[in-house]
Short mmCIF file of C-alpha atoms in Angstrom, two decimals:
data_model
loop_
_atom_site.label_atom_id
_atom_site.label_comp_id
_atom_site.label_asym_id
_atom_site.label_seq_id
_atom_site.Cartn_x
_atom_site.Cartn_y
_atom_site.Cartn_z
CA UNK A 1 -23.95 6.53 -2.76
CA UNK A 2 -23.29 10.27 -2.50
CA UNK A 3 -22.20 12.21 -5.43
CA UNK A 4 -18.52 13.23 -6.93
CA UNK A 5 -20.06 16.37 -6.02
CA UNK A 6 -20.74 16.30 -2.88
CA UNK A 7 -17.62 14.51 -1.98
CA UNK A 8 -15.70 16.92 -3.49
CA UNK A 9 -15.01 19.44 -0.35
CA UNK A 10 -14.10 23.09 -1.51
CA UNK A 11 -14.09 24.86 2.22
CA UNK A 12 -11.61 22.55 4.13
CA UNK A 13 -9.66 20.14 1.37
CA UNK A 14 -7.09 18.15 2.97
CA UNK A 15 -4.64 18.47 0.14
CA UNK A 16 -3.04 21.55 0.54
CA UNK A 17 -1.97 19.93 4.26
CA UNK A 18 -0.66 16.62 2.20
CA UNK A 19 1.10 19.31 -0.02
CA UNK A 20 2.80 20.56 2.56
CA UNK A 21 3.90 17.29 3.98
CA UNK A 22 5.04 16.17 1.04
CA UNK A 23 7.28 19.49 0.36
CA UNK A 24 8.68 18.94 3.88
CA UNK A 25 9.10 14.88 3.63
CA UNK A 26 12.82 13.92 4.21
CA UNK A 27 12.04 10.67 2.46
CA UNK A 28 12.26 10.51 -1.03
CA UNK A 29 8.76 11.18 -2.51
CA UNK A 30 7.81 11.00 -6.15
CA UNK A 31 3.84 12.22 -6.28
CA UNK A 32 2.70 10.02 -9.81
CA UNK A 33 0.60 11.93 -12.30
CA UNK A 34 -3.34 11.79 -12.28
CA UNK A 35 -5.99 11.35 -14.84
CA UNK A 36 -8.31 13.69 -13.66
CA UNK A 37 -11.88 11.89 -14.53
CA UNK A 38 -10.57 8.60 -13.48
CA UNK A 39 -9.50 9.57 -9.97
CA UNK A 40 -12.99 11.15 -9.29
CA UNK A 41 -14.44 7.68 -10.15
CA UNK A 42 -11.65 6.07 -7.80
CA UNK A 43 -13.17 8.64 -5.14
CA UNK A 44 -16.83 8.04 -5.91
CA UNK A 45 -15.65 4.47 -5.71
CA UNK A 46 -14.19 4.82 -2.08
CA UNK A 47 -16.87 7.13 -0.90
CA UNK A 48 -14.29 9.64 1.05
CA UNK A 49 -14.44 13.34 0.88
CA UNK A 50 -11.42 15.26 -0.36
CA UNK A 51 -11.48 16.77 3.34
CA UNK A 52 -9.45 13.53 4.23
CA UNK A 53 -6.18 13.19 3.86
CA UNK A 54 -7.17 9.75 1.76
CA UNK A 55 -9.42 11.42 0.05
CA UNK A 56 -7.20 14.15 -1.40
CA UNK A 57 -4.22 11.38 -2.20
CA UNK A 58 -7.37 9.25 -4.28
CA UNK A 59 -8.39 12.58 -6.08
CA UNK A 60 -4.91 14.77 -6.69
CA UNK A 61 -2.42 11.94 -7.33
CA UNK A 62 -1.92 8.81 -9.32
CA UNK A 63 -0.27 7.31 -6.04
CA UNK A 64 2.82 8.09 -4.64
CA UNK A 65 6.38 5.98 -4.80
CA UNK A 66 8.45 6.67 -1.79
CA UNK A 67 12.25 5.73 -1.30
CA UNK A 68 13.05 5.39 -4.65
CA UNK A 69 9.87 3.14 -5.65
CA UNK A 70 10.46 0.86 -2.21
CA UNK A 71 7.06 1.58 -0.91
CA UNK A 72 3.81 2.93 -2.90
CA UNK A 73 0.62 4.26 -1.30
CA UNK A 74 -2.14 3.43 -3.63
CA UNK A 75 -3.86 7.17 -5.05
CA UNK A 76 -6.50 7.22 -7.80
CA UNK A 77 -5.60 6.42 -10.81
CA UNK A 78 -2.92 7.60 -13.48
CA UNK A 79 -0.75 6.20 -15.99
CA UNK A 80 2.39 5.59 -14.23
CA UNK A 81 0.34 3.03 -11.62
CA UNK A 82 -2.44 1.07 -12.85
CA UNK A 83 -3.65 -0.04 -9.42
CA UNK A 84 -5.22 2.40 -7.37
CA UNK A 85 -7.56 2.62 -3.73
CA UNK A 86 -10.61 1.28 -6.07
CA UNK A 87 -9.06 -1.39 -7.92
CA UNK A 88 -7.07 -2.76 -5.28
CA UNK A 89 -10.30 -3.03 -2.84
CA UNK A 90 -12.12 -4.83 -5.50
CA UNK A 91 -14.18 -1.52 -5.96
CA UNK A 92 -15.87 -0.59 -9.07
CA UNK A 93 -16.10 -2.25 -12.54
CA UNK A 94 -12.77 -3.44 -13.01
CA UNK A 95 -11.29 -5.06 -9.79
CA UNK A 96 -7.17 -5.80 -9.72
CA UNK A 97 -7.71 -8.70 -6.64
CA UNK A 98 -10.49 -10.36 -5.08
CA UNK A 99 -12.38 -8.71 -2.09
CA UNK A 100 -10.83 -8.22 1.01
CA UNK A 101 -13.94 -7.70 3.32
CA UNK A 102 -13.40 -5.23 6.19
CA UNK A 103 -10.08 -4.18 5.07
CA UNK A 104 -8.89 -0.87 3.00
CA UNK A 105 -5.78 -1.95 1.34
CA UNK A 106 -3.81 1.87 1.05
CA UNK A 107 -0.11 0.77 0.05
CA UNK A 108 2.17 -1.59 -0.32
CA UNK A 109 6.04 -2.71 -0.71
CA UNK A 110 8.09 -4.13 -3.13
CA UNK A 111 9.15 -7.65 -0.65
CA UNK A 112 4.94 -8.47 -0.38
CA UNK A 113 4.36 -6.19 2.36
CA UNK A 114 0.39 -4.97 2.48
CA UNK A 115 -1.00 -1.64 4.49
CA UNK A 116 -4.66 -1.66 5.11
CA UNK A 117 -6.97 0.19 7.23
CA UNK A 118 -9.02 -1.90 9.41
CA UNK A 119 -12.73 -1.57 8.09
CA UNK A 120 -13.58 -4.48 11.12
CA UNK A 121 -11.83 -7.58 9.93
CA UNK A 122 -8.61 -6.87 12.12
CA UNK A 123 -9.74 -5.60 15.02
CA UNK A 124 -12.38 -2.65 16.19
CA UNK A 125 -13.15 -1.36 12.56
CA UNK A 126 -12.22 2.35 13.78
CA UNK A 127 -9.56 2.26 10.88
CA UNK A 128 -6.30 1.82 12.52
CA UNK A 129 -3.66 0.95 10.13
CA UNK A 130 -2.19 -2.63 9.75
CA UNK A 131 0.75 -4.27 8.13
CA UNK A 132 0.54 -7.61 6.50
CA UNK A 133 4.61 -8.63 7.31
CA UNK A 134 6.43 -10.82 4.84
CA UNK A 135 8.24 -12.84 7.68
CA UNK A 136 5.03 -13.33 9.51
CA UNK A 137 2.06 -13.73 7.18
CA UNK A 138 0.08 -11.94 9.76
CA UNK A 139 -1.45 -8.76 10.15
CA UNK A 140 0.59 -6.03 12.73
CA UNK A 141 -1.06 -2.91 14.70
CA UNK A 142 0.57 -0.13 13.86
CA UNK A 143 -1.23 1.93 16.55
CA UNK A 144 -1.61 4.79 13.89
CA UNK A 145 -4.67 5.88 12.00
CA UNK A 146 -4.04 6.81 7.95
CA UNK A 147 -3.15 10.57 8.70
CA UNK A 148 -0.54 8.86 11.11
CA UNK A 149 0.97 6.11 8.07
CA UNK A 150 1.26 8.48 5.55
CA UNK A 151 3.46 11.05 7.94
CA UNK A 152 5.66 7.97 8.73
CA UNK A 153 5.51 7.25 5.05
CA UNK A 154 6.88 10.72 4.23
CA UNK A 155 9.25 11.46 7.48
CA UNK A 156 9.76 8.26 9.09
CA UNK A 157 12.72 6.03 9.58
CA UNK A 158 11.85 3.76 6.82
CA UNK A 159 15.38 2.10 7.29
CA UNK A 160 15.37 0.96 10.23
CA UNK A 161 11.28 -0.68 9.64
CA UNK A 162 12.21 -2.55 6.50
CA UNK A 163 15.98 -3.49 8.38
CA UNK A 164 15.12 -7.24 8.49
CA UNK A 165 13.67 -7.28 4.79
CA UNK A 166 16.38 -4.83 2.50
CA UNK A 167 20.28 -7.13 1.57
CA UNK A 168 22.60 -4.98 -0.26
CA UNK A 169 21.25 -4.08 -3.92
CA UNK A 170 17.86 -4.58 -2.98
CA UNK A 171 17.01 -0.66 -3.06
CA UNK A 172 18.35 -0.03 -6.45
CA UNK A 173 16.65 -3.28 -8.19
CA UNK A 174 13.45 -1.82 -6.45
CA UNK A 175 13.92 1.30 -8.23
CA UNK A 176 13.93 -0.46 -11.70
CA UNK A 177 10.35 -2.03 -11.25
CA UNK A 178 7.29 -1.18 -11.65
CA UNK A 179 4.92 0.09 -9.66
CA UNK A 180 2.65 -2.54 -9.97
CA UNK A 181 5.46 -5.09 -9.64
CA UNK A 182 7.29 -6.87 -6.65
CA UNK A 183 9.90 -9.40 -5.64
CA UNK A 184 8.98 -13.33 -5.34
CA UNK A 185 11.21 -13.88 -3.16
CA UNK A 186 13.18 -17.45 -2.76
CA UNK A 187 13.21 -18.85 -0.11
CA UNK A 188 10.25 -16.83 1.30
CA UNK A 189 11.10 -14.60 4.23
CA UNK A 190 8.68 -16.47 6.93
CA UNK A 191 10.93 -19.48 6.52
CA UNK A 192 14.07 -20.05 8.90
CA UNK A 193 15.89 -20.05 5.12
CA UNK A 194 15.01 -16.54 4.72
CA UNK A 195 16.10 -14.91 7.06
CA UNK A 196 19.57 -14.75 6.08
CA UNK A 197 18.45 -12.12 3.38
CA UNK A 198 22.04 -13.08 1.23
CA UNK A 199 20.54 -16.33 0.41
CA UNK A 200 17.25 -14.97 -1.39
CA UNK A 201 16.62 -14.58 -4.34
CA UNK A 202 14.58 -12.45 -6.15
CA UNK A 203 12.65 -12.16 -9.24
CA UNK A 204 9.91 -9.60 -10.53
CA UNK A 205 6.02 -10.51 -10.18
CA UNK A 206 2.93 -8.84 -9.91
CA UNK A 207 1.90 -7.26 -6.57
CA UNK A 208 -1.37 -8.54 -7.18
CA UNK A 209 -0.11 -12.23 -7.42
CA UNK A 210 1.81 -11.15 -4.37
CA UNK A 211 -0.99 -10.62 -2.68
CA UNK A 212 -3.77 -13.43 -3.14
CA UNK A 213 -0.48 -15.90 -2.88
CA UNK A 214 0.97 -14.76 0.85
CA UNK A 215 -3.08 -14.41 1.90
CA UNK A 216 -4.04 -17.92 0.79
CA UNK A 217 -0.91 -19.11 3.11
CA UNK A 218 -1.72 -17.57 5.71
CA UNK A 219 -5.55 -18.96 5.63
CA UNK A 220 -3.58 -22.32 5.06
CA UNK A 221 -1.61 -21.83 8.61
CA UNK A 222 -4.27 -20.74 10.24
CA UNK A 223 -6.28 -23.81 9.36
CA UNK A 224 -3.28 -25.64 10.33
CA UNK A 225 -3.60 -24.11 13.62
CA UNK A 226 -6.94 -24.76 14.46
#
């Protein structure tokens, strides 16, 4: 593994870019605070230079909350978010899920939605980003590499990508959790029930139980399926 040093790039960092996206985001942004010696272990975790645009969001933030808390792209760690890009790709000494071989988790939502970069499990392993959809239980193409998310992240029409999955008063309950938390949502938006969003209901859970619960259903469909 190479060194916090060396991974450390002083000539070309990529976070005075991400700075300046953020200052120009018409989203709502809220960058979390960092603890400074635990996000270089996040980054000697993940292996990236700070010349990345990952990189610099592992080493300068504690994550970032989006749209009032709606969305959250995982950063190193802080004391606002307790997961982070190490502990949410089972890297390191202190995992927060099992391992999800050939897949960078980077972010998720508050309804069980899951962004990953494709490390060769969903497709070509070039590290195109993918969404895990609530309503699907299935991995989507984005047709966007991470540079490309986190832009739409910032400036994108958020609204209109989570239309299906926000009912009235969803936003504002979002906004009271956190970080770490998400709905459990009843019934479960990939059933015919939940679609009509004014019938769910919602209570708080761990993202993490969010997580290994919508990916063991979807291994059960697809054994259904074969």
């Amino acid at each position: 593994m190479r060194s916090l040093e060396a991974l450390l790039e002083t000539e070309d960092p990529a976070w005075p870019l991400v700075r300046e996206w953020l200052g120009s985001a018409s989203n709502p942004v809220e960058v979390l605070p960092r603890d400074e010696a635990a996000t270089g272990e996040v980054l000697h975790q993940l292996q990236v230079t700070t010349r990345s645009p990952l990189g610099a969001v592992a080493y300068e933030t504690g994550g970032l909350l989006v749209d009032g808390g709606w969305l959250r792209i995982l950063g190193g760690a802080g004391p606002r978010m307790r997961g982070n890009l190490a502990t949410w790709n089972a890297l390191g000494p202190h995992p927060a899920v099992a391992s999800t071989r050939g897949v960078l988790l980077v972010a998720h939502d508050v309804v069980g939605g899951f962004f990953a970069l494709d490390g060769g499990a969903l497709g070509e392993g070039r590290g195109g980003a993918f969404y895990f959809a609530p309503d699907t239980l299935r991995w989507e193409d984005l047709g966007r590499g991470y540079s490309d998310l986190l832009a739409f992240f910032l400036g994108g029409d958020l609204a209109g990508f989570y239309s299906a999955y926000r009912a009235a008063g969803w936003s504002e309950a979002a906004s009271r959790l956190s970080p770490d938390e998400g709905f459990s949502l009843h019934p479960p938006l990939w059933t015919a029930e939940g679609k009509d969003l004014t019938r769910v209901s919602r209570r708080p859970v761990p993202m993490t139980e969010l997580l290994a619960l919508q990916l063991d259903l979807a291994r059960q469909f697809d054994g259904d399926e074969s």
